[in-house]
Amino acid sequence: MRRRTVLKAFGWGVGGAVALGGGGFGAYYLSVKRDTVGKLAFDTALSIPALARSTSGASGARVFTLGIQPGETLFKDGKATRTWGVNGTYLGPTIRARRGERVEFAVHNGLDEATSLHWHGMHLPAVMDGGPHQTIAAGDTWAPRWTIDQAAATLWYHPHVHGATADHMYRGVAGLFLVDDERVEALNLPSEYGVDDVPMIVQDRAFDGDQQFVQREPLAGSLGVIGDEILVNGTIGPYFDVTTRLVRLRMLNGSNARLYHFGFSDDRRFSLVATDGGLLAAPWETDRLYLSPGERAEIVVAFEPGERVELRSYPAAHGGVLGRLDGFDDRFDICQFRAAGSLSATAAVPAVLAAAPDLAGRTVAQERSFVLASNRINGRSMAMDRIDFGVREGTVEVWEVTNDNGYLHNFHIHDVQFQVLTVDGGTPEPPLRGWKDTVLLVQGKRYRLALRFRGHTAPNTPYMYHCHLLAHEDDGMMGQFVVLGEGEQVGVPPGHHRHP
Ligand code: C2O
Ligand code: CU
Ligand code: CU
């Protein structure tokens, strides 16, 4: 949207902008491609977020205490960067809980502005969701609680204040939330946290001359802030010491806007074993993997004793017109893996991991269509006081989602994990065959998603659906739905009046 406006204002067609050559926009265009391959020292060990400690509450629940706070973080030698974090100065601890467990939180907002903490990918009551209707005022403590009721998966948490999500995330508030269950434990996947089961929160940041984060948007860019340095768990140019033959990486694209196209420096193959909502039916072997903002992937990589190999992000498709401005042509070294001289053996990845999603062929209670364009969904901008629709608890719906815009978008739905039924009428690629909560929308393609709504009815308290490119979300590319019990009607969010 913004890019189109700028180009129009200057009377540049797409070809014209590139053809300008020698000066102005053309020179800028030629200069923006980043390539850090071979340029990083890899002299800092990958930081591993601590596991959050919990106490046991009176009701038998596990109680976690989280404090969102400002601070300073040393990313580079010289000067510290002003950042925000959870129980620390940047990012937050990894929360870990088992299916069936009750969890309770005391989330204290130590900032001097309101924020929130959303549990991305979690099936839970809307009032515990941490979205824009559950903001925590400066100095206040929020106490959500629920029972973990979903399959093992790599989920995460981050702020979700309408209009400020991009800013709060960029400053550093985010962390992982790992759900465990018996099924995944029986598989013998690498599972020693920080040893052969390694979290990797991948983010891009731009620094100014004073070593402070800058929220710089590329000239005529369309996605919001794009950084030129890559951090993993807050470490720039990290190395990781490999001690086992197989390592499971839990990857999160924790960036505001950047699309990653992961692969290794020697193009080795690896196994994708889980996506947003948990295990795939079977591992998928590949040498490349896309992750758009908010998406997760668990991959298992095999190493040989003594070797060194880098995880990279390669140039990406799907950028559309002038995608280079938004980083689609960039190439990054991300993390170096250094294998020890001898590696302990680990069990092979099983050929069958889990049951495949089972929503195809169900009775569909309702079909809906969502067109994403110009930071709107179906032409509408997010309004806090407007619930866009209600879904019936216990039913299956099919949502058809299309990016009709020329720029990158993805689609995230709260409360549920969905099944991608088809992409443009065809069978989805293997990475889209497991449970998902966020899906990259390739321009022009139609994604048919099947969703089942279970429990947690609340006619006045909405869940969100939105583009997870945070500048788009903040600008209004978001909507709200409620889950209705029998006989219930769509209501009005607390503290609001019915929208005309
Ligand atoms: Cu990751 Cu609505 O959020
Ligand atoms: Cu979410
Ligand atoms: Cu978008």
Short mmCIF file of C-alpha atoms and ligand atoms in Angstrom, two decimals:
data_model
loop_
_atom_site.label_atom_id
_atom_site.label_comp_id
_atom_site.label_asym_id
_atom_site.label_seq_id
_atom_site.Cartn_x
_atom_site.Cartn_y
_atom_site.Cartn_z
CA MET A 1 0.00 0.00 0.00
CA ARG A 2 2.59 2.45 1.16
CA ARG A 3 4.97 1.43 -1.62
CA ARG A 4 2.37 1.80 -4.30
CA THR A 5 1.56 5.28 -3.03
CA VAL A 6 5.18 6.37 -3.09
CA LEU A 7 5.75 5.05 -6.59
CA LYS A 8 2.61 6.70 -7.81
CA ALA A 9 3.54 9.97 -6.19
CA PHE A 10 6.80 10.03 -8.08
CA GLY A 11 5.22 8.85 -11.29
CA TRP A 12 7.34 5.73 -11.41
CA GLY A 13 6.20 2.54 -12.97
CA VAL A 14 7.91 -0.60 -11.76
CA GLY A 15 10.18 -0.70 -14.81
CA GLY A 16 10.86 3.00 -14.52
CA ALA A 17 12.07 2.72 -10.97
CA VAL A 18 14.61 0.10 -11.91
CA ALA A 19 15.62 1.82 -15.14
CA LEU A 20 16.50 5.06 -13.36
CA GLY A 21 19.99 3.58 -13.07
CA GLY A 22 22.75 5.97 -12.05
CA GLY A 23 20.99 7.90 -9.31
CA GLY A 24 17.94 8.29 -7.16
CA PHE A 25 15.70 5.35 -6.67
CA GLY A 26 17.55 3.14 -9.14
CA ALA A 27 20.81 3.40 -7.25
CA TYR A 28 18.96 2.79 -4.04
CA TYR A 29 17.32 -0.28 -5.53
CA LEU A 30 20.69 -1.69 -6.59
CA SER A 31 22.21 -1.01 -3.18
CA VAL A 32 19.66 -2.63 -0.91
CA LYS A 33 20.44 -6.29 -1.48
CA ARG A 34 22.15 -7.75 1.62
CA ASP A 35 24.52 -10.67 1.59
CA THR A 36 26.35 -11.65 4.78
CA VAL A 37 27.53 -15.06 3.62
CA GLY A 38 31.17 -15.53 4.67
CA LYS A 39 31.20 -12.21 6.51
CA LEU A 40 30.26 -13.26 10.04
CA ALA A 41 32.83 -14.18 12.67
CA PHE A 42 30.53 -16.62 14.53
CA ASP A 43 32.36 -15.77 17.71
CA THR A 44 29.47 -15.85 20.18
CA ALA A 45 27.82 -18.99 21.50
CA LEU A 46 24.13 -19.21 20.72
CA SER A 47 22.19 -17.96 23.69
CA ILE A 48 19.56 -20.44 24.89
CA PRO A 49 16.52 -18.89 26.61
CA ALA A 50 16.17 -20.17 30.17
CA LEU A 51 13.31 -22.50 30.96
CA ALA A 52 10.72 -20.59 32.95
CA ARG A 53 10.48 -21.75 36.55
CA SER A 54 7.10 -22.49 38.02
CA THR A 55 5.68 -23.03 41.45
CA SER A 56 2.65 -25.11 42.24
CA GLY A 57 -0.47 -23.16 43.00
CA ALA A 58 -3.15 -23.96 45.54
CA SER A 59 -5.36 -25.55 42.88
CA GLY A 60 -2.57 -27.80 41.65
CA ALA A 61 -1.86 -25.55 38.71
CA ARG A 62 1.66 -24.63 37.70
CA VAL A 63 2.20 -20.95 38.29
CA PHE A 64 4.61 -18.89 36.22
CA THR A 65 5.66 -15.35 37.02
CA LEU A 66 6.53 -13.19 34.06
CA GLY A 67 7.70 -9.59 34.22
CA ILE A 68 7.72 -7.46 31.08
CA GLN A 69 10.40 -4.86 31.58
CA PRO A 70 12.68 -2.37 29.88
CA GLY A 71 16.42 -2.86 29.99
CA GLU A 72 19.66 -2.75 28.09
CA THR A 73 21.19 -5.59 26.12
CA LEU A 74 24.70 -5.95 24.80
CA PHE A 75 24.37 -7.34 21.28
CA LYS A 76 27.69 -6.03 20.03
CA ASP A 77 30.87 -4.81 21.64
CA GLY A 78 30.81 -1.21 22.68
CA LYS A 79 27.43 0.01 23.59
CA ALA A 80 24.30 -1.63 24.95
CA THR A 81 20.98 -1.38 23.14
CA ARG A 82 17.80 -0.24 24.87
CA THR A 83 15.44 -3.20 24.71
CA TRP A 84 12.41 -4.81 26.34
CA GLY A 85 12.21 -8.34 27.61
CA VAL A 86 10.41 -10.77 29.88
CA ASN A 87 12.21 -11.66 33.15
CA GLY A 88 15.28 -10.23 31.45
CA THR A 89 16.24 -7.51 29.04
CA TYR A 90 15.56 -9.19 25.69
CA LEU A 91 13.11 -11.96 24.74
CA GLY A 92 11.76 -14.14 27.54
CA PRO A 93 12.08 -17.57 29.11
CA THR A 94 10.81 -20.70 27.39
CA ILE A 95 7.61 -21.86 29.05
CA ARG A 96 7.06 -25.59 29.04
CA ALA A 97 3.93 -27.49 30.05
CA ARG A 98 2.27 -30.81 29.35
CA ARG A 99 -1.05 -31.48 27.77
CA GLY A 100 -3.65 -31.78 30.51
CA GLU A 101 -1.78 -29.53 32.94
CA ARG A 102 -3.35 -26.43 34.41
CA VAL A 103 -1.23 -23.34 34.03
CA GLU A 104 -1.53 -19.95 35.72
CA PHE A 105 0.44 -16.81 35.11
CA ALA A 106 1.19 -13.58 36.87
CA VAL A 107 2.18 -11.29 34.03
CA HIS A 108 3.44 -7.98 35.38
CA ASN A 109 3.74 -5.01 33.06
CA GLY A 110 6.81 -3.09 34.17
CA LEU A 111 6.77 -0.78 31.14
CA ASP A 112 5.38 2.70 31.25
CA GLU A 113 2.73 1.94 28.67
CA ALA A 114 0.02 -0.68 28.26
CA THR A 115 0.96 -3.95 26.61
CA SER A 116 -0.39 -7.50 26.47
CA LEU A 117 0.88 -11.04 26.19
CA HIS A 118 -0.75 -13.31 23.63
CA TRP A 119 -0.25 -17.08 23.56
CA HIS A 120 0.17 -17.66 19.85
CA GLY A 121 -1.15 -21.06 18.72
CA MET A 122 -2.84 -21.91 22.01
CA HIS A 123 -6.36 -23.27 22.30
CA LEU A 124 -7.76 -21.40 25.31
CA PRO A 125 -10.63 -19.19 26.45
CA ALA A 126 -10.78 -15.90 24.57
CA VAL A 127 -10.50 -13.89 27.79
CA MET A 128 -7.11 -15.57 28.47
CA ASP A 129 -5.86 -15.06 24.90
CA GLY A 130 -3.88 -11.89 25.59
CA GLY A 131 -5.13 -10.11 22.50
CA PRO A 132 -6.02 -6.42 22.16
CA HIS A 133 -8.96 -6.78 24.60
CA GLN A 134 -6.69 -8.06 27.39
CA THR A 135 -4.22 -5.22 27.65
CA ILE A 136 -2.28 -4.86 30.88
CA ALA A 137 -1.97 -1.27 32.07
CA ALA A 138 1.47 -0.02 33.07
CA GLY A 139 2.25 -1.37 36.52
CA ASP A 140 -0.59 -3.89 36.52
CA THR A 141 -0.49 -7.67 36.74
CA TRP A 142 -2.67 -9.93 34.60
CA ALA A 143 -3.47 -13.44 35.76
CA PRO A 144 -4.67 -15.73 32.96
CA ARG A 145 -5.19 -19.44 33.61
CA TRP A 146 -6.29 -22.39 31.53
CA THR A 147 -5.80 -26.12 31.00
CA ILE A 148 -3.43 -27.14 28.22
CA ASP A 149 -5.64 -29.03 25.80
CA GLN A 150 -3.82 -29.65 22.54
CA ALA A 151 -1.09 -31.79 21.02
CA ALA A 152 2.61 -31.22 21.64
CA ALA A 153 3.84 -28.22 19.66
CA THR A 154 6.20 -25.27 19.58
CA LEU A 155 4.03 -22.26 20.40
CA TRP A 156 5.09 -18.78 21.43
CA TYR A 157 4.03 -15.62 23.21
CA HIS A 158 4.24 -11.95 22.29
CA PRO A 159 2.46 -8.61 22.84
CA HIS A 160 -0.72 -7.91 20.90
CA VAL A 161 -1.85 -4.34 21.62
CA HIS A 162 -3.76 -2.98 18.68
CA GLY A 163 -1.62 -0.45 16.82
CA ALA A 164 1.54 -1.14 18.84
CA THR A 165 2.28 -4.83 18.33
CA ALA A 166 5.03 -4.14 15.80
CA ASP A 167 6.76 -1.70 18.15
CA HIS A 168 6.54 -3.91 21.25
CA MET A 169 7.75 -6.98 19.42
CA TYR A 170 10.59 -5.15 17.78
CA ARG A 171 11.85 -3.97 21.16
CA GLY A 172 12.15 -7.61 22.17
CA VAL A 173 9.11 -9.01 23.95
CA ALA A 174 8.59 -12.61 22.81
CA GLY A 175 9.35 -16.15 23.91
CA LEU A 176 8.60 -19.79 23.24
CA PHE A 177 5.88 -21.90 24.82
CA LEU A 178 6.50 -25.62 24.37
CA VAL A 179 3.67 -28.06 24.83
CA ASP A 180 4.62 -31.68 25.56
CA ASP A 181 2.54 -34.82 25.38
CA GLU A 182 2.91 -38.60 25.54
CA ARG A 183 2.74 -39.02 21.80
CA VAL A 184 5.80 -36.90 21.10
CA GLU A 185 7.72 -38.36 24.03
CA ALA A 186 7.20 -41.89 22.69
CA LEU A 187 8.91 -40.98 19.42
CA ASN A 188 12.39 -40.51 20.87
CA LEU A 189 13.04 -37.35 18.92
CA PRO A 190 16.04 -35.40 20.22
CA SER A 191 14.63 -33.75 23.31
CA GLU A 192 17.32 -32.46 25.64
CA TYR A 193 16.59 -28.76 25.79
CA GLY A 194 19.51 -26.64 24.64
CA VAL A 195 21.61 -29.73 23.84
CA ASP A 196 19.93 -31.59 20.99
CA ASP A 197 16.54 -29.85 21.14
CA VAL A 198 17.43 -26.30 20.39
CA PRO A 199 15.17 -23.25 20.28
CA MET A 200 15.94 -20.81 17.49
CA ILE A 201 14.04 -17.53 17.55
CA VAL A 202 15.10 -15.87 14.33
CA GLN A 203 14.70 -12.10 14.08
CA ASP A 204 16.06 -9.28 11.97
CA ARG A 205 17.04 -5.94 13.43
CA ALA A 206 18.58 -2.71 12.21
CA PHE A 207 20.97 -0.75 14.44
CA ASP A 208 21.79 2.94 14.24
CA GLY A 209 25.28 4.39 14.72
CA ASP A 210 24.63 4.53 18.44
CA GLN A 211 23.90 0.78 18.55
CA GLN A 212 20.18 1.37 19.12
CA PHE A 213 17.40 -0.48 17.30
CA VAL A 214 15.95 1.56 14.48
CA GLN A 215 12.55 0.83 13.09
CA ARG A 216 13.54 1.69 9.59
CA GLU A 217 11.20 0.89 6.76
CA PRO A 218 12.77 0.46 3.36
CA LEU A 219 12.08 3.35 1.02
CA ALA A 220 8.97 2.30 -0.88
CA GLY A 221 8.86 -0.97 1.06
CA SER A 222 5.53 -2.61 1.74
CA LEU A 223 6.02 -4.78 4.80
CA GLY A 224 7.17 -2.49 7.59
CA VAL A 225 10.54 -2.74 9.31
CA ILE A 226 13.17 -4.88 7.65
CA GLY A 227 16.46 -5.31 9.50
CA ASP A 228 19.82 -6.05 7.96
CA GLU A 229 21.25 -8.13 10.81
CA ILE A 230 19.94 -11.48 11.96
CA LEU A 231 19.67 -12.47 15.61
CA VAL A 232 19.01 -15.96 16.91
CA ASN A 233 17.70 -15.94 20.49
CA GLY A 234 19.18 -12.45 20.65
CA THR A 235 22.66 -13.51 19.49
CA ILE A 236 24.16 -12.00 16.34
CA GLY A 237 26.25 -14.44 14.31
CA PRO A 238 26.05 -17.30 16.82
CA TYR A 239 27.72 -20.68 16.79
CA PHE A 240 26.25 -23.80 18.36
CA ASP A 241 28.32 -26.73 19.62
CA VAL A 242 26.81 -29.95 18.33
CA THR A 243 27.39 -32.99 20.56
CA THR A 244 24.87 -35.44 19.15
CA ARG A 245 24.44 -36.92 15.71
CA LEU A 246 20.91 -35.61 15.34
CA VAL A 247 19.76 -32.19 16.47
CA ARG A 248 16.20 -30.94 16.54
CA LEU A 249 15.85 -27.23 15.87
CA ARG A 250 12.69 -25.48 16.96
CA MET A 251 12.58 -22.55 14.62
CA LEU A 252 10.38 -19.53 15.08
CA ASN A 253 10.21 -16.66 12.65
CA GLY A 254 10.00 -13.97 15.32
CA SER A 255 10.56 -11.11 12.89
CA ASN A 256 8.07 -8.35 12.26
CA ALA A 257 8.02 -8.72 8.50
CA ARG A 258 10.90 -10.66 7.01
CA LEU A 259 10.32 -13.92 5.16
CA TYR A 260 13.07 -16.53 5.69
CA HIS A 261 14.05 -19.22 3.23
CA PHE A 262 16.15 -21.51 5.39
CA GLY A 263 18.74 -23.98 4.18
CA PHE A 264 22.27 -25.09 5.03
CA SER A 265 25.50 -23.87 3.45
CA ASP A 266 26.17 -27.31 1.88
CA ASP A 267 22.53 -27.78 0.87
CA ARG A 268 22.24 -30.81 3.13
CA ARG A 269 18.82 -32.28 3.55
CA PHE A 270 16.98 -32.19 6.84
CA SER A 271 13.66 -33.54 8.11
CA LEU A 272 10.71 -31.33 8.87
CA VAL A 273 8.92 -33.12 11.71
CA ALA A 274 6.50 -30.53 13.06
CA THR A 275 4.82 -27.30 12.03
CA ASP A 276 2.83 -24.71 14.00
CA GLY A 277 0.36 -27.07 15.63
CA GLY A 278 2.67 -30.03 16.17
CA LEU A 279 3.89 -33.21 14.51
CA LEU A 280 3.43 -33.92 10.83
CA ALA A 281 2.02 -37.33 9.93
CA ALA A 282 5.43 -38.23 8.51
CA PRO A 283 8.77 -36.44 8.34
CA TRP A 284 9.40 -34.51 5.15
CA GLU A 285 12.92 -34.37 3.79
CA THR A 286 13.95 -31.15 2.14
CA ASP A 287 16.89 -28.79 1.71
CA ARG A 288 14.88 -25.55 1.92
CA LEU A 289 12.13 -24.26 4.13
CA TYR A 290 10.13 -21.06 4.12
CA LEU A 291 8.96 -19.49 7.36
CA SER A 292 6.86 -16.34 7.34
CA PRO A 293 6.46 -14.18 10.47
CA GLY A 294 4.84 -16.11 13.31
CA GLU A 295 5.29 -19.56 11.78
CA ARG A 296 7.25 -22.34 13.50
CA ALA A 297 8.95 -25.47 12.27
CA GLU A 298 10.73 -28.30 14.03
CA ILE A 299 13.46 -29.80 11.91
CA VAL A 300 15.91 -32.63 12.61
CA VAL A 301 19.37 -32.23 11.14
CA ALA A 302 22.12 -34.89 10.99
CA PHE A 303 25.77 -33.92 11.62
CA GLU A 304 29.11 -35.63 11.00
CA PRO A 305 31.88 -35.52 13.63
CA GLY A 306 34.15 -32.51 13.37
CA GLU A 307 32.26 -30.66 10.66
CA ARG A 308 31.11 -27.06 10.46
CA VAL A 309 28.06 -25.99 8.56
CA GLU A 310 26.02 -22.81 8.53
CA LEU A 311 22.31 -22.29 8.64
CA ARG A 312 21.43 -19.64 6.08
CA SER A 313 18.51 -17.80 4.66
CA TYR A 314 18.47 -17.80 0.88
CA PRO A 315 16.77 -15.44 -1.57
CA ALA A 316 13.04 -15.94 -1.46
CA ALA A 317 10.26 -16.06 -4.00
CA HIS A 318 6.88 -14.45 -3.33
CA GLY A 319 8.20 -10.89 -3.09
CA GLY A 320 6.09 -9.61 -5.91
CA VAL A 321 6.96 -6.31 -7.51
CA LEU A 322 10.13 -4.77 -6.10
CA GLY A 323 10.44 -7.55 -3.53
CA ARG A 324 14.12 -6.72 -3.24
CA LEU A 325 13.22 -3.63 -1.22
CA ASP A 326 11.61 -5.88 1.38
CA GLY A 327 14.55 -8.25 1.56
CA PHE A 328 13.47 -11.04 -0.76
CA ASP A 329 16.81 -11.04 -2.61
CA ASP A 330 18.90 -11.09 0.58
CA ARG A 331 21.17 -13.90 1.66
CA PHE A 332 22.27 -14.34 5.27
CA ASP A 333 24.54 -16.53 7.29
CA ILE A 334 22.51 -17.18 10.43
CA CYS A 335 24.16 -19.72 12.73
CA GLN A 336 27.23 -21.93 12.54
CA PHE A 337 26.96 -25.51 13.76
CA ARG A 338 30.25 -26.95 15.04
CA ALA A 339 30.20 -30.67 15.52
CA ALA A 340 32.42 -32.25 18.16
CA GLY A 341 35.02 -34.87 17.17
CA SER A 342 32.72 -37.59 18.36
CA LEU A 343 28.96 -37.37 18.47
CA SER A 344 26.65 -39.40 20.63
CA ALA A 345 24.25 -41.57 18.72
CA THR A 346 20.56 -40.73 18.72
CA ALA A 347 17.58 -42.77 17.63
CA ALA A 348 16.57 -42.30 13.99
CA VAL A 349 13.53 -40.20 13.17
CA PRO A 350 10.51 -42.54 12.99
CA ALA A 351 8.77 -42.84 9.64
CA VAL A 352 5.37 -42.28 11.23
CA LEU A 353 4.98 -39.39 13.62
CA ALA A 354 1.31 -38.69 14.24
CA ALA A 355 -2.17 -38.91 12.83
CA ALA A 356 -2.73 -36.60 9.88
CA PRO A 357 -5.23 -33.74 10.25
CA ASP A 358 -8.71 -35.14 9.82
CA LEU A 359 -10.98 -32.26 8.85
CA ALA A 360 -11.24 -32.99 5.12
CA GLY A 361 -14.60 -34.42 4.14
CA ARG A 362 -16.41 -33.29 7.30
CA THR A 363 -19.78 -31.65 7.22
CA VAL A 364 -19.08 -27.96 6.76
CA ALA A 365 -21.35 -25.73 8.81
CA GLN A 366 -20.25 -22.50 7.16
CA GLU A 367 -17.95 -21.29 4.40
CA ARG A 368 -16.39 -17.85 4.59
CA SER A 369 -14.07 -15.99 2.31
CA PHE A 370 -11.33 -13.55 3.24
CA VAL A 371 -9.56 -11.34 0.73
CA LEU A 372 -6.42 -9.60 1.95
CA ALA A 373 -5.44 -6.41 0.15
CA SER A 374 -4.27 -2.91 1.02
CA ASN A 375 -4.00 -3.70 4.74
CA ARG A 376 -7.69 -4.56 4.86
CA ILE A 377 -9.53 -7.86 5.05
CA ASN A 378 -12.59 -7.95 2.80
CA GLY A 379 -12.19 -4.20 2.48
CA ARG A 380 -12.60 -3.65 6.22
CA SER A 381 -10.19 -2.34 8.76
CA MET A 382 -10.01 -3.76 12.28
CA ALA A 383 -12.34 -2.02 14.73
CA MET A 384 -12.08 -2.91 18.43
CA ASP A 385 -15.85 -2.55 18.87
CA ARG A 386 -16.89 -4.62 15.84
CA ILE A 387 -17.06 -8.40 16.04
CA ASP A 388 -16.98 -9.48 12.42
CA PHE A 389 -18.83 -12.77 12.85
CA GLY A 390 -19.59 -15.64 15.19
CA VAL A 391 -18.82 -19.31 14.66
CA ARG A 392 -20.79 -22.15 16.25
CA GLU A 393 -19.00 -24.24 18.85
CA GLY A 394 -18.60 -27.86 17.81
CA THR A 395 -18.80 -27.19 14.08
CA VAL A 396 -16.32 -27.31 11.22
CA GLU A 397 -15.98 -24.29 8.93
CA VAL A 398 -14.02 -23.72 5.75
CA TRP A 399 -12.35 -20.37 5.30
CA GLU A 400 -11.06 -19.47 1.88
CA VAL A 401 -8.26 -16.95 2.10
CA THR A 402 -6.67 -15.05 -0.78
CA ASN A 403 -3.90 -12.49 -0.98
CA ASP A 404 -5.15 -10.19 -3.70
CA ASN A 405 -2.48 -7.60 -3.36
CA GLY A 406 0.92 -8.15 -5.01
CA TYR A 407 2.71 -7.91 -1.64
CA LEU A 408 3.47 -10.51 0.98
CA HIS A 409 0.82 -11.40 3.53
CA ASN A 410 0.12 -14.36 5.73
CA PHE A 411 -2.92 -15.37 7.74
CA HIS A 412 -3.07 -16.28 11.41
CA ILE A 413 -6.12 -17.44 13.34
CA HIS A 414 -6.34 -17.46 17.13
CA ASP A 415 -7.68 -20.33 19.26
CA VAL A 416 -7.47 -23.05 16.62
CA GLN A 417 -5.04 -25.08 14.60
CA PHE A 418 -6.38 -25.48 11.09
CA GLN A 419 -5.91 -27.88 8.21
CA VAL A 420 -4.99 -26.51 4.80
CA LEU A 421 -7.37 -28.46 2.55
CA THR A 422 -6.24 -27.15 -0.82
CA VAL A 423 -4.10 -24.45 -2.36
CA ASP A 424 -5.63 -23.26 -5.62
CA GLY A 425 -7.61 -26.48 -5.72
CA GLY A 426 -4.53 -28.71 -5.42
CA THR A 427 -3.03 -30.76 -2.61
CA PRO A 428 -0.92 -28.53 -0.38
CA GLU A 429 2.85 -28.97 -0.27
CA PRO A 430 4.13 -31.25 2.54
CA PRO A 431 4.93 -28.37 4.96
CA LEU A 432 1.24 -27.39 4.81
CA ARG A 433 -0.11 -30.88 5.50
CA GLY A 434 0.10 -30.70 9.28
CA TRP A 435 -1.77 -28.50 11.74
CA LYS A 436 -1.15 -24.81 11.16
CA ASP A 437 -2.14 -21.56 12.81
CA THR A 438 -0.33 -19.24 10.40
CA VAL A 439 -0.02 -19.71 6.66
CA LEU A 440 1.97 -17.83 4.05
CA LEU A 441 -0.33 -16.51 1.33
CA VAL A 442 1.32 -16.62 -2.04
CA GLN A 443 -0.11 -13.81 -4.12
CA GLY A 444 -3.20 -14.82 -6.06
CA LYS A 445 -3.52 -18.37 -4.69
CA ARG A 446 -6.65 -19.55 -2.88
CA TYR A 447 -6.08 -21.30 0.44
CA ARG A 448 -8.96 -23.36 1.76
CA LEU A 449 -8.60 -23.84 5.50
CA ALA A 450 -10.71 -26.18 7.62
CA LEU A 451 -11.23 -25.22 11.26
CA ARG A 452 -13.02 -26.95 14.10
CA PHE A 453 -14.14 -24.88 17.07
CA ARG A 454 -14.07 -26.69 20.39
CA GLY A 455 -15.46 -25.20 23.58
CA HIS A 456 -14.57 -21.83 25.13
CA THR A 457 -17.73 -20.11 23.97
CA ALA A 458 -17.94 -16.38 24.75
CA PRO A 459 -20.29 -14.23 22.67
CA ASN A 460 -18.71 -10.94 23.76
CA THR A 461 -15.03 -11.76 23.80
CA PRO A 462 -13.44 -12.10 20.39
CA TYR A 463 -10.46 -13.95 19.02
CA MET A 464 -8.42 -12.33 16.25
CA TYR A 465 -7.58 -13.36 12.72
CA HIS A 466 -5.01 -11.29 10.89
CA CYS A 467 -1.95 -10.88 8.74
CA HIS A 468 1.10 -11.57 10.93
CA LEU A 469 3.20 -8.97 9.17
CA LEU A 470 2.96 -6.66 12.12
CA ALA A 471 2.85 -3.35 10.27
CA HIS A 472 -0.14 -4.66 8.33
CA GLU A 473 -1.82 -5.99 11.46
CA ASP A 474 -1.31 -2.70 13.30
CA ASP A 475 -2.66 -0.83 10.30
CA GLY A 476 -5.92 -2.77 10.47
CA MET A 477 -5.41 -6.02 8.55
CA MET A 478 -7.19 -7.88 11.32
CA GLY A 479 -10.68 -8.95 12.26
CA GLN A 480 -12.49 -10.47 15.23
CA PHE A 481 -14.70 -13.53 15.67
CA VAL A 482 -16.45 -15.11 18.63
CA VAL A 483 -17.23 -18.73 19.37
CA LEU A 484 -20.94 -19.11 20.13
CA GLY A 485 -22.69 -21.72 22.22
CA GLU A 486 -26.12 -22.99 21.30
CA GLY A 487 -28.63 -20.17 21.00
CA GLU A 488 -26.02 -17.47 21.58
CA GLN A 489 -25.75 -14.39 19.39
CA VAL A 490 -22.73 -12.28 18.49
CA GLY A 491 -22.33 -9.71 21.23
CA VAL A 492 -20.24 -6.64 21.86
CA PRO A 493 -16.73 -6.58 23.33
CA PRO A 494 -16.69 -5.48 26.98
CA GLY A 495 -16.39 -1.72 27.32
CA HIS A 496 -17.71 -1.05 23.82
CA HIS A 497 -21.05 -0.18 22.26
CA ARG A 498 -22.65 -2.00 19.42
CA HIS A 499 -21.06 -0.98 16.13
CA PRO A 500 -23.51 0.80 13.80
CU1 C2O B 1 1.07 -14.13 16.92
CU2 C2O B 1 -2.65 -12.55 16.76
O1 C2O B 1 -0.78 -13.30 16.90
CU CU B 2 -1.99 -15.71 17.76
CU CU B 3 0.06 -8.45 5.35
#
